[in-house]
Amino acid sequence: MTEAREPETDLRLFFHPRTIAVIGATDDKRKPGYALLMKVKARAERDGATVYGVNPRLNDIDGIPCFPALGDVPGEIDVAVIMIGDAEQGLRDVVAKGARFAIIFTAGFREIGEEGAKREEELARIARDGGVRLFGPNTNVNAFEMFPDTDGKKLALVTQSGHQGRPIAQGVELGIGVKYWAPTGNEADLEFADFVEYFVDIDDVAVVAAYIEGFKSIPRLRVAAEKAARAGKPIVLVKIGRTEAGQRMAMAHTGHLTGSDAATNAFFRQYGIVRVDDLDELLETAALFTRIPKPPNEGVCIYAISGGTGAHMADLCAWGGLELPTLSEETQQKLRDAIPDYLTVSNPVDNGAQVMRKPGQNRGLIDIILEDPIVGILVCPITGILPSMSKVIAGDIVDAYKTAKKPVVVIWGSPVTDEEGYRILIEGGVPMFRSFRSAVVGLRRYLDYWRFADRFEERPTPAPRLPSGFETMLSGSGPLSEYDSASIAAQFGVPFAMTALCETEEQAVQAATKLGETVVMKACGSGILHKTDVGLVRVGVAPGDVVSTFRALDEAGRAHGGDAGYDGVLVQEFASEGEEVILGFSDDPQFGPVVLFGLGGVFVEVLKDVALRVAPLTRADAEEMIREVKGFPLLDGARGRPKADIGALADLILNVSRMACELRGRVAEFDLNPVRVRPEGQGVVALDALVVRSRG
Ligand code: ADP
Ligand code: MG
């Protein structure tokens, strides 16, 4: 037995080991293991590292010295690759040898079900107890892939599936810089977040590209994503599990739980994680971040060589939310000197293929465009044209890309990729899209990331805390009455309509007299959840009807709520003015409390027009949520309505976020439905509340 020691945390040693031992090294050229061994060998040769084989039958494999057991290998081992079926034994040997990292190539763990999951936990335990950091199981040796050591910024790749990473790693064929590849497999120990944290510290890594089936730990992801955001380095990823079918595949594959997708998207927005839909987008979007910096503004100018191209791009830009500002008079005038009258120069600019024949002509026009302060990014869509022409324009675009202060992007819209123009663009390193649509989508995501970066702020999570006096009430399980739910929410600054809980007719009459001309009356109790559905809400009760209403509600309330679930009749101030919204949170098994905001009381379930954010929220989150719902114009003064008090609504959302965090683990669901948002300056008022306590 070796003494327990601190596990290695510096992943540099993992990616740059001095010594590597391959347990189960084979000399059988027909086996994939042989090719993998050769890959490790090639990499070690490049970096001046030493590779050892462990195989009781062999002394040497193509110059790699072999030993009968890992214990026989001389010196210290930085990384041990386990390629034998009995991974547990292999790992115990690694622990005994005192190696720092183990890569477990072997499959057949969590991905095959419960039995495999148990074995995997055992691996994690052996590694933890032995101070070895574990990579895999069910991974490969792609971490030792050799990428060209090009100049400039690069992407670092993390994939939970080797095959899904290959097309991104192959981006090097397009001149895209790739620094590292972590194919993490089942993540029994080292996980996505560990690699993100390591990669964003590396100077020439500009972006982390990832293919993810499920996150092992959301708290770890949060920390890593915050670190990435602080560094201004985006995480661009494909996250599967959008649909049920996708989720089942993910369970079967690496065995992660995929969280509810809406919560996942909310989390991504809040942490600046750029979600893309497929591997093409992953490569193109990640590459964009390696090649162009933050733009000075969001104005896009299209520099096209045909009116059709310009019009098509303009159409797609409008669809995809890219702004094409009109160029200034001065800019248009200058362009006009070279471009005939019948072509547009306002944006899109259409050079009509008139000025692209001589090298430098396009460059002159591009410079004029980029000098216009309204332009933040230049996009040059090139469709298949005569090779002699595309060569000239490509040369000018590369020139502009390399020297201009603003981002320049090209679209190569032709399937022909063996002509000179294409080669010039690839060699020039201009960010390239292969379709108009993908360019628009990619640029929108790129701009969204920089918007995020501009308003990024840390979001400390409030510690769990029960409001004093409510400890007993909150330690039970199941729903609470409207009255109790509102009393708890009021502790978090939620303003309610004035309400009295009345057990007698006299109390009801007294309360009604105080609360105004007409009142609202409701039966109240933990056994009465959706009061309207069972006829237990009366809106606009006149003074003369208070007694009869009390009697009717009292009787029906007892009948519905039962002895334990009925408390009395609420007499409530009648709140007529304002738009009805819903606000609440529910505890997601992966993300914790997720805050929901939506419009329109009764229609919310029909229209599903809601916005979600994972707690805790920032003020920017709250403001964004309000604007995100389709019905926002109703709050914003549409059709002659008064503008609603959005500031007070944002405050309320933040209060609900704090409540979600402080009552974490105690409250499974919370609803304020409805809240009325009054006209500007008049605040908000909640009219109903429901707390559902967590089990146990
Ligand atoms: P539930 O959701 O349990 O059916 P609510 O207390 O939300 O019952 O009441 C149902 C509806 O009655 C609300 O959506 C709202 O439109 C209206 N309402 C409830 N309380 C008031 C009030 N104090 N002032 C004005 N309208 C109210
Ligand atoms: Mg309600």
XYZ file of C-alpha atoms and ligand atoms in Angstrom, residues 531 673-674 688, ligand 2:
5
model
C -59.925 27.701 -5.588
C -50.681 33.664 -9.600
C -51.706 36.271 -10.270
C -52.692 34.666 -4.581
Mg -54.392 31.899 -8.369
